[in-house]
Amino acid sequence: MSWTETLAMETLQKERENPAFDVHAMSVAHHGSEEALAFKKRVMLELERDPTFFNDDFYDLTKDELRERTIIKMHSILNWFTTESLDDFQARLAVISVADPGFWTRFGVHLGLFSNAVRSGATSGQFAYWMSKGMLSVRNFYGCFGMTELAHGSNVAGLETTATLDENTDEFVIHTPNLGATKWWIGGAAHSATHCAVFAQLIVKGKRYGTKTFIVPLRDPETYRLLPGVTIGDIGKKMGRDGIDNGYIQFSYVRIPRAYMLMRYSQVTRDGQVFEPPLQQLTYGALLQGRTLMMNDSGNIGKKALTIAVRYAAVRRQFKSDPKNQYETQLLDYPIHQRRLMPLLAQSVAFGFTSQELIRMLAATNQALDALEPGDPKLEQTLELLKSTHATSAGLKAFCTWATLSAIETCRQACGGHGYSSYVGLAPLYNDFAVHCTWEGDNTILALQSGRALISAYQESKNGKTQGEALDYLNRLDEVLNAKCASLDELHSLQGIENGLITATAYFVKLAAEEYDEYMNKGMTREQAFEQCSQIRFVAASVHTALFIFRQFRHAVEKLPESDNGVKKTLQTLCEFYGLWQIEEKAALVLRSGWLSSEQFDHVSRRVTELCAETRKFAIPLIDSFEYSDFVINSPFGRYDGNVYQEYFNMIRRNNPPLKPHPYFERLIKPLIQRPVPEVEDLDEAIGLDEEIDEIQAERREAEQQSKK
Amino acid sequence: MSWTETLAMETLQKERENPAFDVHAMSVAHHGSEEALAFKKRVMLELERDPTFFNDDFYDLTKDELRERTIIKMHSILNWFTTESLDDFQARLAVISVADPGFWTRFGVHLGLFSNAVRSGATSGQFAYWMSKGMLSVRNFYGCFGMTELAHGSNVAGLETTATLDENTDEFVIHTPNLGATKWWIGGAAHSATHCAVFAQLIVKGKRYGTKTFIVPLRDPETYRLLPGVTIGDIGKKMGRDGIDNGYIQFSYVRIPRAYMLMRYSQVTRDGQVFEPPLQQLTYGALLQGRTLMMNDSGNIGKKALTIAVRYAAVRRQFKSDPKNQYETQLLDYPIHQRRLMPLLAQSVAFGFTSQELIRMLAATNQALDALEPGDPKLEQTLELLKSTHATSAGLKAFCTWATLSAIETCRQACGGHGYSSYVGLAPLYNDFAVHCTWEGDNTILALQSGRALISAYQESKNGKTQGEALDYLNRLDEVLNAKCASLDELHSLQGIENGLITATAYFVKLAAEEYDEYMNKGMTREQAFEQCSQIRFVAASVHTALFIFRQFRHAVEKLPESDNGVKKTLQTLCEFYGLWQIEEKAALVLRSGWLSSEQFDHVSRRVTELCAETRKFAIPLIDSFEYSDFVINSPFGRYDGNVYQEYFNMIRRNNPPLKPHPYFERLIKPLIQRPVPEVEDLDEAIGLDEEIDEIQAERREAEQQSKK
């Protein structure tokens, strides 16, 4: 082992000396409890020992090979799925998502999308029926989720697939009327699914009732032959997550029993009566889970990316700031490198705590929804809760997945040229993660939904309605709009930072609402007015979401017990860091709101730079406290022991064995490089064409002369 | 053809009615001349007809297959390379880079890196020698560029490979002393190169003279067997550009003749005397070309991405803003979608004009360098020119490649879920382009170099030295620092926007220089002080670069002839748009500088939104004027005819033929889905263990009792 490697490992070890906090206690804080941390470690160990999850050799696999690998892993996972509590299994999937995003998706479409659709949309008899068919044991049954079409994604109400009741046979006829109505992107459709939860326009007696969900069998589970009228194709290569077999589906007059329509909310009777749900909103609960998962994944994947980039930055040395120094400077000691990575470290911790809170909100909302009975006096209250969870989760999903995608790319670039290597792990991570910004609600649309909710809340508030916790600043609007940062001390306190974000949020929510009113006063429809003010609505949502995250982080930190283990103190620093950095990132908005003065802005920037340097001091112990095993990180740059160069080299040699003979020298390179020099023929000599032309012309002239004579 | 497709094509055609400008004349403006435009069209036609550049079926190729494809294309390109003028060939490569980035790189390392290194570093005798060896005819010769090492990239002076003169044999011994010194990322090394331009530490008589360049033969061109002492391995899978065979190289005491060191600047004599160049700076000229290419590529690739996203946005419809409308709304009509794409459209046009200017600057600089003779009185002037071109090109390369990478991702997300499909083309484009942010100078480091030059210029200016055109604002510093936006009219004029960017730039350059002084006064070394103020240095470079781009764009527009073809007027609008959008993007800086007031900031935002809407009106004709053929765009979404859905569907079916039988049902899915239900054995009944335990215990008790008795 040469000095490069020894130094690398020693350097990382040294970073762990005298940590600012008890690393285990910090880890417990990130994970919520000792039990949650212990369970995660158990899952990581089980994954690492499971031969089907072997992850050292997939880089050159084709899409087809990757998909086979994914199916092989399914055997293992079904064991846990059928024996573990749902909460434990969800926690297991959250770890798997970090280790193997492609697999997570393939199983997720059955469990998260299909089964959830049935769970939330079926009557209890229907649910029992699909259970008996093997839905949850995954026996002769595999579900996929048929919502998106080629020409319709976000506009679910505009889907064009039809489900027409045939009263003669008591069946629905499922049909794809045109190319644009082809079901598209359907995960698991290409090769895995036996059944599909199809979103289609319900048509009864010639009347359309909007989009409902129908369970449509696709394949014979015995032979996997497609059923009559079902056309399925492979959708092919994607940016990432090639382990999942997305497909397209076209239905040509496919008949299913009437009972295969999910009827918890809407019902169709034997004689063609249609009952619509009294409250359409109650059907939206199913959307919340995906957003919560994505928020959770944002925190976790951010931590994975940072584990790679920060450990590498500690080990990598480049340039000597002083020629007398023995070694070159660690990247982590460069202020600009701290500026690139440290705020993202604070962000990933903030996302982690916010995610814990969102999971709690989701559980409370689902509990309230499940407890609801017909004529329940709590209906109003539950709808409010649902609305609020909706708006909050929409904003969080959008801005946190965007922020994390961008963080992955920053981490990748912070690894310099090596970040472009697949083996370092950040390039595939980017490609896998990118889809989070689009599926389960396009981020731009979700952000605008969140902004719309803010405008509505503002209007309600103007009309005297008191707002809940997340929007409490609207209850004291005049006060917060006129607030100014009183001193640098205020800027250094968590309360002060919160004040700043509140004033900026309130300012832009008000501005958005006023712009909306302006358009309404010009005679636009509500929809048009909302569209016209979309830019400012988007801005309002972005700063509101930052405020929400900061508050969750602050709340989580402040309720930690006082202790001398350094955890609370460190997290307070990170919380200040995240908040001030957000103020700097959104400085134009905070300046505009009047809360911050130009001179104070200079101070914010300087303080953020200081906090980068402070965080750098405990960056490695903080990364350690994220507790991802080398197996899950799967990057030579993110190794716990810091043996970056040797392991990177070994990994590349394992994947590209040096003994392989030259693959195409004889066939392709030799004919190129040893091609003959083209002989330049002297055509004039060979043919003597010009002389011949002269002769021909001379003859012609002569003939002409002759004829003239 | 169903109505979805018909409507799509009609919609795009309709966007072309009554264009705001003469599309051909606009196209000429983007390309600089009729001739340049005609040549580009010719190249696109030749590429499209060249069977080796067939580009409909590469999505599922492995890295190894892609590399073979790339070599096959080399045959065609060599024809042009050896028959065309260098300028024409460079223009051809610029088009190829848009059509096929991976191929461009593979040829680029030989032509752009290796040959350029020889051209700029060799004496004329050495150059003639390597020419005679086949360097430029690519006969029995293929070069690669051996600069980067595993442990050293940006710090070229810190490279560890050694070249030690053996005076006994008049040879250099090239050696890799440790793992970190392994040459890494070397494009073409894995399978293509016969020779390498190796950067190594020159050691003569035990003394180190820094990094010089040596031509080291790697393989026997007859057999492609590695030469003794040369170890080469494949570096494997990357984020993108898998058509190029990057490799690592280790040298173990490899001997080359002394004459294989490039000696235009430094010389080593037969008896071991070393002469160093009088002006180290003159050797930096070689770095400029890569940056210029990347700036050019930024404009072009941005236009490619926008061609896809904007044409799709015109065709794609989603939601009805009014239920009475016949069709859903075009994405391009949504203000928020305009906000996502229209500023990027203005940006790509701005980058295009700036690139034309940078190419002119490079040519002038190279001409001045080539004309330089020993003792030339123009030396000082030429060095100034070189320095300025350096600083400018560094900032442009960094900020324009970043902006373009981010633009590609925005375009990709603007295509919704379909953006995640490889066939739409934006995902591979992102993966291919991403490396531009790192190679040929890591962007962060280049940005900081640009910032460093700004601080130096500020200091020179303080000392009374007049600055050149790009930095002329330093010559009237007090005036520009105190300038304020006088009126909304000023904000609407190109001069006004330039004033705003100038004041903001001057403000942050001054702040950076002052922060630097502050650290110097604290007793830091120059290097330390520069590091400590890196954040503000970076900010100064970012706003200076935006100003530079805006000025090039403005200058190019203003020198266009007055005409009624609408070209100049439209470009003026785009120039205003780009400038105001930059002011909005950097609003915190412009506000901080005092040029803009908070109320004016609101106006800027509103005006940018208006300009988005104005630009939307001519977006499709503008895209048309970029003049990329369907073949080069290679995306069903970017098609000229708008037949998006049908062609997307066809493309996916061609690449994933529906007749393929299920690839792994019997082997993998059947055992999973038809696995037997585990029998739960009643162990109590089968073994009766608990009863046996009772019996054993009873016996023991009895025995105990017996023994007590």
XYZ file of N, CA and C in Angstrom, chain B residues 480-662:
549
model
N -20.007 54.370 -11.703
C -20.912 53.218 -11.828
C -21.380 52.727 -10.467
N -20.543 52.888 -9.440
C -20.966 52.416 -8.121
C -22.119 53.251 -7.579
N -22.153 54.489 -7.964
C -23.216 55.359 -7.452
C -24.441 55.417 -8.357
N -24.356 54.713 -9.468
C -25.479 54.780 -10.408
C -26.715 54.112 -9.824
N -27.854 54.668 -10.160
C -29.129 54.065 -9.754
C -30.054 54.028 -10.957
N -30.938 53.081 -10.945
C -31.909 53.009 -12.032
C -32.842 54.206 -11.919
N -32.853 55.037 -12.968
C -33.551 56.307 -12.867
C -35.053 56.146 -13.063
N -35.431 55.204 -13.902
C -36.852 55.125 -14.246
C -37.156 53.750 -14.840
N -38.425 53.462 -14.987
C -38.804 52.208 -15.623
C -38.372 52.217 -17.087
N -38.325 53.415 -17.684
C -37.841 53.498 -19.065
C -36.416 52.977 -19.168
N -35.617 53.336 -18.186
C -34.239 52.868 -18.213
C -34.207 51.339 -18.155
N -35.061 50.783 -17.315
C -35.137 49.324 -17.185
C -35.522 48.658 -18.505
N -36.248 49.406 -19.340
C -36.708 48.815 -20.604
C -35.695 48.962 -21.726
N -34.628 49.712 -21.474
C -33.663 49.931 -22.560
C -32.461 49.020 -22.364
N -31.845 48.649 -23.479
C -30.668 47.785 -23.378
C -29.562 48.497 -22.611
N -29.428 49.803 -22.843
C -28.403 50.554 -22.114
C -28.686 50.521 -20.613
N -29.955 50.662 -20.275
C -30.324 50.641 -18.862
C -29.985 49.314 -18.207
N -30.329 48.236 -18.893
C -30.029 46.909 -18.344
C -28.525 46.728 -18.177
N -27.791 47.194 -19.184
C -26.330 47.094 -19.095
C -25.826 47.895 -17.889
N -26.388 49.086 -17.689
C -26.005 49.887 -16.524
C -26.214 49.105 -15.229
N -27.354 48.450 -15.126
C -27.661 47.706 -13.898
C -26.661 46.588 -13.664
N -26.365 45.835 -14.735
C -25.415 44.732 -14.582
C -24.011 45.273 -14.266
N -23.692 46.422 -14.845
C -22.376 47.017 -14.579
C -22.260 47.416 -13.110
N -23.274 48.080 -12.601
C -23.195 48.514 -11.204
C -23.093 47.310 -10.271
N -23.891 46.298 -10.537
C -23.836 45.109 -9.680
C -22.463 44.444 -9.775
N -21.922 44.351 -11.000
C -20.611 43.728 -11.160
C -19.555 44.530 -10.420
N -19.550 45.835 -10.661
C -18.541 46.685 -10.025
C -18.640 46.569 -8.509
N -19.874 46.555 -8.014
C -20.058 46.472 -6.569
C -19.423 45.205 -6.008
N -19.662 44.080 -6.666
C -19.165 42.816 -6.107
C -17.676 42.595 -6.388
N -17.188 43.166 -7.484
C -15.733 43.097 -7.700
C -15.032 43.898 -6.598
N -15.566 45.070 -6.309
C -14.987 45.894 -5.248
C -15.070 45.169 -3.902
N -16.223 44.588 -3.625
C -16.398 43.882 -2.349
C -15.397 42.730 -2.239
N -15.224 42.015 -3.342
C -14.285 40.890 -3.335
C -12.866 41.390 -3.094
N -12.508 42.471 -3.774
C -11.153 43.012 -3.620
C -10.938 43.516 -2.194
N -11.976 44.114 -1.635
C -11.839 44.606 -0.258
C -11.728 43.461 0.737
N -12.490 42.413 0.488
C -12.408 41.272 1.391
C -11.020 40.649 1.295
N -10.520 40.588 0.078
C -9.161 40.083 -0.132
C -8.144 40.921 0.653
N -8.248 42.243 0.537
C -7.337 43.130 1.270
C -7.432 42.896 2.769
N -8.644 42.735 3.218
C -8.883 42.527 4.647
C -8.081 41.311 5.129
N -8.132 40.235 4.343
C -7.409 39.021 4.743
C -5.901 39.226 4.635
N -5.479 39.965 3.599
C -4.052 40.252 3.474
C -3.568 41.061 4.685
N -4.412 42.011 5.094
C -4.030 42.834 6.246
C -3.965 42.026 7.532
N -4.679 40.915 7.556
C -4.606 40.044 8.733
C -3.351 39.185 8.701
N -2.548 39.343 7.640
C -1.277 38.621 7.595
C -1.306 37.311 6.822
N -2.410 37.069 6.083
C -2.446 35.842 5.287
C -1.546 35.965 4.069
N -1.172 34.802 3.493
C -0.463 34.823 2.217
C -1.485 35.141 1.123
N -0.969 35.481 -0.051
C -1.869 35.764 -1.176
C -2.833 34.602 -1.422
N -2.257 33.386 -1.425
C -3.086 32.206 -1.703
C -4.180 32.044 -0.659
N -3.778 32.210 0.601
C -4.764 32.060 1.670
C -5.863 33.110 1.557
N -5.443 34.332 1.276
C -6.422 35.417 1.170
C -7.393 35.157 0.021
N -6.836 34.690 -1.105
C -7.723 34.363 -2.233
C -8.696 33.248 -1.842
N -8.188 32.233 -1.158
C -9.087 31.141 -0.754
C -10.194 31.656 0.157
N -9.790 32.493 1.124
C -10.763 32.944 2.110
C -11.874 33.781 1.480
N -11.544 34.494 0.429
C -12.605 35.329 -0.182
C -13.205 34.635 -1.401
N -13.102 33.307 -1.446
C -13.520 32.619 -2.677
C -15.011 32.754 -2.953
N -15.832 32.779 -1.901
C -17.273 32.850 -2.154
C -17.642 34.148 -2.877
N -17.109 35.249 -2.390
C -17.453 36.543 -2.986
C -16.769 36.698 -4.350
N -15.602 36.074 -4.467
C -14.896 36.053 -5.747
C -15.746 35.325 -6.798
N -16.334 34.238 -6.363
C -17.197 33.448 -7.238
C -18.411 34.273 -7.670
N -19.011 34.968 -6.713
C -20.183 35.797 -7.007
C -19.805 36.898 -8.006
N -18.654 37.515 -7.784
C -18.211 38.582 -8.694
C -18.039 38.032 -10.111
N -17.433 36.857 -10.222
C -17.237 36.262 -11.547
C -18.566 35.958 -12.213
N -19.546 35.519 -11.424
C -20.829 35.141 -12.031
C -21.530 36.360 -12.623
N -21.497 37.463 -11.932
C -22.222 38.627 -12.440
C -21.410 39.313 -13.556
N -20.080 39.266 -13.428
C -19.255 39.801 -14.527
C -19.505 39.019 -15.819
N -19.598 37.704 -15.696
C -19.807 36.886 -16.893
C -21.178 37.169 -17.509
N -22.182 37.319 -16.663
C -23.515 37.662 -17.189
C -23.460 38.987 -17.943
N -22.761 39.933 -17.377
C -22.606 41.232 -18.041
C -21.894 41.066 -19.384
N -20.817 40.277 -19.380
C -20.060 40.083 -20.620
C -20.957 39.485 -21.714
N -21.726 38.480 -21.352
C -22.610 37.827 -22.329
C -23.650 38.828 -22.846
N -24.240 39.552 -21.907
C -25.250 40.528 -22.317
C -24.657 41.537 -23.307
N -23.447 41.980 -23.011
C -22.820 42.967 -23.890
C -22.527 42.404 -25.274
N -22.066 41.177 -25.347
C -21.796 40.582 -26.659
C -23.087 40.485 -27.462
N -24.123 40.039 -26.755
C -25.422 39.893 -27.398
C -25.894 41.265 -27.900
N -25.815 42.245 -27.028
C -26.278 43.579 -27.396
C -25.472 44.121 -28.590
N -24.176 43.964 -28.497
C -23.303 44.456 -29.552
C -23.655 43.799 -30.894
N -23.824 42.481 -30.849
C -24.148 41.751 -32.084
C -25.475 42.220 -32.658
N -26.439 42.449 -31.776
C -27.760 42.888 -32.247
C -27.663 44.285 -32.851
N -26.953 45.162 -32.155
C -26.952 46.557 -32.593
C -26.193 46.754 -33.896
N -25.269 45.853 -34.187
C -24.562 46.057 -35.441
C -25.280 45.399 -36.635
N -26.375 44.727 -36.368
C -27.172 44.200 -37.485
C -27.745 45.372 -38.279
N -27.849 45.236 -39.608
C -28.417 46.327 -40.393
C -29.904 46.518 -40.066
N -30.355 47.764 -40.147
C -31.789 48.020 -40.028
C -32.484 47.348 -41.210
N -33.620 46.780 -40.966
C -34.318 46.067 -42.038
C -35.746 45.850 -41.590
N -36.622 45.596 -42.550
C -38.005 45.322 -42.148
C -38.284 43.824 -42.088
N -37.216 43.025 -42.002
C -37.450 41.574 -41.933
C -37.718 41.087 -40.506
N -37.709 42.017 -39.548
C -38.080 41.669 -38.175
C -36.973 41.034 -37.350
N -35.829 40.753 -37.975
C -34.775 40.040 -37.257
C -34.201 40.901 -36.136
N -33.823 42.098 -36.483
C -33.193 42.962 -35.490
C -34.146 43.262 -34.341
N -35.389 43.564 -34.690
C -36.372 43.897 -33.658
C -36.574 42.713 -32.692
N -36.699 41.528 -33.260
C -36.915 40.348 -32.419
C -35.703 40.093 -31.521
N -34.521 40.237 -32.103
C -33.328 39.986 -31.297
C -33.168 41.054 -30.213
N -33.604 42.265 -30.497
C -33.587 43.291 -29.456
C -34.479 42.878 -28.286
N -35.657 42.357 -28.629
C -36.558 41.874 -27.571
C -35.884 40.763 -26.764
N -35.251 39.823 -27.476
C -34.608 38.711 -26.773
C -33.450 39.208 -25.911
N -32.775 40.235 -26.398
C -31.646 40.778 -25.652
C -32.149 41.458 -24.375
N -33.203 42.219 -24.500
C -33.808 42.824 -23.309
C -34.242 41.724 -22.340
N -34.842 40.691 -22.895
C -35.349 39.575 -22.111
C -34.206 38.912 -21.337
N -33.157 38.569 -22.058
C -32.031 37.899 -21.401
C -31.469 38.775 -20.281
N -31.284 40.058 -20.576
C -30.694 40.957 -19.590
C -31.564 41.139 -18.357
N -32.855 41.362 -18.585
C -33.742 41.562 -17.434
C -33.884 40.291 -16.619
N -33.928 39.185 -17.311
C -34.024 37.907 -16.602
C -32.776 37.687 -15.749
N -31.638 38.050 -16.266
C -30.416 37.939 -15.473
C -30.475 38.858 -14.256
N -31.039 40.041 -14.454
C -31.194 40.935 -13.303
C -32.133 40.310 -12.276
N -33.180 39.660 -12.753
C -34.097 38.999 -11.824
C -33.405 37.825 -11.124
N -32.684 37.022 -11.897
C -31.982 35.866 -11.332
C -30.972 36.293 -10.269
N -30.337 37.429 -10.505
C -29.317 37.933 -9.586
C -29.855 39.128 -8.818
N -31.165 39.095 -8.555
C -31.818 40.269 -7.971
C -31.200 40.680 -6.640
N -30.840 39.679 -5.813
C -30.285 40.031 -4.511
C -29.027 40.879 -4.705
N -28.235 40.546 -5.740
C -26.988 41.269 -5.981
C -27.268 42.671 -6.510
N -28.223 42.754 -7.426
C -28.519 44.063 -8.014
C -29.182 44.971 -6.968
N -30.021 44.371 -6.142
C -30.616 45.148 -5.043
C -29.515 45.615 -4.101
N -28.640 44.694 -3.740
C -27.561 45.021 -2.796
C -26.676 46.149 -3.321
N -26.461 46.147 -4.645
C -25.570 47.160 -5.220
C -26.192 48.548 -5.165
N -27.472 48.581 -4.895
C -28.145 49.870 -4.784
C -28.688 50.392 -6.111
N -28.381 49.698 -7.204
C -28.846 50.187 -8.507
C -30.352 50.073 -8.633
N -30.878 48.959 -8.102
C -32.309 48.678 -8.230
C -32.986 48.895 -6.880
N -34.187 49.465 -6.888
C -34.947 49.581 -5.646
C -35.916 48.403 -5.545
N -36.440 48.183 -4.356
C -37.365 47.073 -4.135
C -38.584 47.172 -5.039
N -39.093 48.383 -5.210
C -40.293 48.547 -6.040
C -39.955 48.229 -7.498
N -38.762 48.672 -7.925
C -38.355 48.363 -9.304
C -38.196 46.858 -9.511
N -37.793 46.160 -8.452
C -37.647 44.707 -8.547
C -38.976 44.045 -8.921
N -40.064 44.522 -8.279
C -41.382 43.985 -8.653
C -41.629 44.180 -10.142
N -41.224 45.347 -10.623
C -41.446 45.630 -12.031
C -40.618 44.692 -12.914
N -39.388 44.444 -12.519
C -38.537 43.532 -13.288
C -39.227 42.182 -13.426
N -39.723 41.657 -12.308
C -40.372 40.346 -12.339
C -41.581 40.339 -13.276
N -42.354 41.386 -13.175
C -43.545 41.447 -14.028
C -43.154 41.564 -15.507
N -42.121 42.352 -15.747
C -41.680 42.545 -17.132
C -41.109 41.244 -17.700
N -40.380 40.493 -16.881
C -39.857 39.210 -17.356
C -41.024 38.294 -17.724
N -42.050 38.282 -16.879
C -43.224 37.472 -17.199
C -43.845 37.917 -18.528
N -43.929 39.236 -18.739
C -44.458 39.748 -20.018
C -43.587 39.299 -21.196
N -42.282 39.387 -20.994
C -41.376 39.011 -22.088
C -41.450 37.515 -22.381
N -41.747 36.721 -21.353
C -41.990 35.293 -21.582
C -43.164 35.145 -22.551
N -44.212 35.896 -22.290
C -45.410 35.796 -23.126
C -45.135 36.319 -24.539
N -44.353 37.404 -24.638
C -44.026 37.921 -25.969
C -43.203 36.928 -26.760
N -42.217 36.359 -26.108
C -41.333 35.410 -26.787
C -42.095 34.159 -27.203
N -43.019 33.750 -26.343
C -43.840 32.575 -26.682
C -44.470 32.731 -28.071
N -44.843 33.967 -28.419
C -45.559 34.173 -29.684
C -44.719 33.761 -30.891
N -43.416 34.000 -30.801
C -42.585 33.624 -31.947
C -41.637 32.473 -31.610
N -41.979 31.720 -30.566
C -41.050 30.670 -30.110
C -40.799 29.625 -31.192
N -41.845 29.202 -31.886
C -41.660 28.127 -32.864
C -40.862 28.606 -34.084
N -41.190 29.757 -34.675
C -40.300 30.232 -35.747
C -38.855 30.436 -35.268
N -38.694 30.862 -34.033
C -37.329 31.040 -33.517
C -36.601 29.695 -33.453
N -37.305 28.694 -32.942
C -36.730 27.335 -32.907
C -36.385 26.890 -34.330
N -37.292 27.144 -35.264
C -37.026 26.766 -36.658
C -35.730 27.405 -37.155
N -35.510 28.662 -36.725
C -34.330 29.375 -37.228
C -33.027 28.810 -36.657
N -33.110 27.974 -35.620
C -31.893 27.320 -35.130
C -31.366 26.312 -36.151
N -32.266 25.840 -37.017
C -31.874 25.005 -38.153
C -31.167 23.722 -37.753
N -31.787 22.956 -36.894
C -31.276 21.601 -36.688
C -32.245 20.625 -37.345
N -31.708 19.745 -38.144
C -32.558 18.792 -38.851
C -33.120 17.758 -37.877
N -34.208 17.110 -38.274
C -34.790 16.053 -37.455
C -33.758 14.985 -37.135
N -32.874 14.725 -38.085
C -31.857 13.702 -37.862
C -30.937 14.089 -36.707
N -30.504 15.355 -36.697
C -29.588 15.803 -35.642
C -30.307 15.881 -34.291
N -31.535 16.338 -34.295
C -32.296 16.426 -33.042
C -32.593 15.028 -32.510
N -32.931 14.125 -33.418
C -33.179 12.720 -33.066
C -34.089 12.529 -31.858
N -35.213 13.202 -31.904
C -36.205 13.043 -30.844
C -37.583 13.153 -31.461
N -38.471 12.222 -31.142
C -39.826 12.349 -31.690
C -40.506 13.632 -31.217
N -40.072 14.156 -30.084
C -40.705 15.361 -29.545
C -40.205 16.630 -30.233
N -39.040 16.540 -30.877
C -38.478 17.741 -31.487
C -38.706 17.807 -32.983
N -39.542 16.913 -33.515
C -39.766 16.835 -34.956
C -40.332 18.128 -35.525
N -39.906 18.428 -36.720
C -40.389 19.629 -37.395
C -41.887 19.541 -37.681
N -42.353 18.341 -37.994
C -43.766 18.231 -38.413
C -44.747 18.120 -37.250
N -44.232 17.954 -36.019
C -45.127 17.900 -34.865
C -45.847 16.577 -34.655
N -45.487 15.558 -35.416
C -46.184 14.276 -35.259
C -45.600 13.494 -34.087
N -45.704 14.104 -32.940
C -45.041 13.669 -31.727
C -45.456 12.277 -31.273
N -46.753 12.110 -31.067
C -47.211 10.877 -30.433
C -46.980 9.652 -31.305
N -47.349 9.772 -32.583
C -47.227 8.621 -33.473
C -45.768 8.194 -33.614
N -44.886 9.176 -33.756
C -43.483 8.838 -33.980
C -42.811 8.313 -32.717
N -43.247 8.822 -31.593
C -42.751 8.323 -30.304
C -43.151 6.855 -30.149
N -44.408 6.592 -30.440
C -44.912 5.217 -30.365
C -44.157 4.313 -31.336
N -43.987 4.787 -32.556
C -43.273 3.977 -33.560
C -41.839 3.696 -33.131
N -41.202 4.711 -32.613
C -39.804 4.581 -32.221
C -39.654 3.534 -31.115
N -40.575 3.578 -30.181
C -40.529 2.617 -29.078
C -40.821 1.212 -29.585
N -41.715 1.104 -30.548
C -41.992 -0.237 -31.085
C -40.830 -0.764 -31.920
N -40.185 0.126 -32.684
C -39.016 -0.332 -33.449
C -37.926 -0.849 -32.509
N -37.750 -0.161 -31.388
C -36.680 -0.548 -30.469
C -37.076 -1.676 -29.522
N -38.360 -1.927 -29.419
C -38.840 -2.985 -28.520
C -39.903 -3.793 -29.265
N -39.481 -4.631 -30.197
C -40.445 -5.277 -31.093
C -41.475 -6.102 -30.321
N -42.743 -5.881 -30.596
C -43.808 -6.541 -29.846
C -43.816 -8.056 -29.982
N -43.208 -8.591 -31.029
C -43.311 -10.041 -31.241
C -42.390 -10.850 -30.339
N -41.483 -10.186 -29.665
C -40.560 -10.907 -28.778
C -41.344 -11.694 -27.726
N -41.060 -12.998 -27.543
C -41.771 -13.749 -26.500
C -41.341 -13.276 -25.105
N -42.119 -13.645 -24.105
C -41.766 -13.229 -22.743
C -40.378 -13.743 -22.393
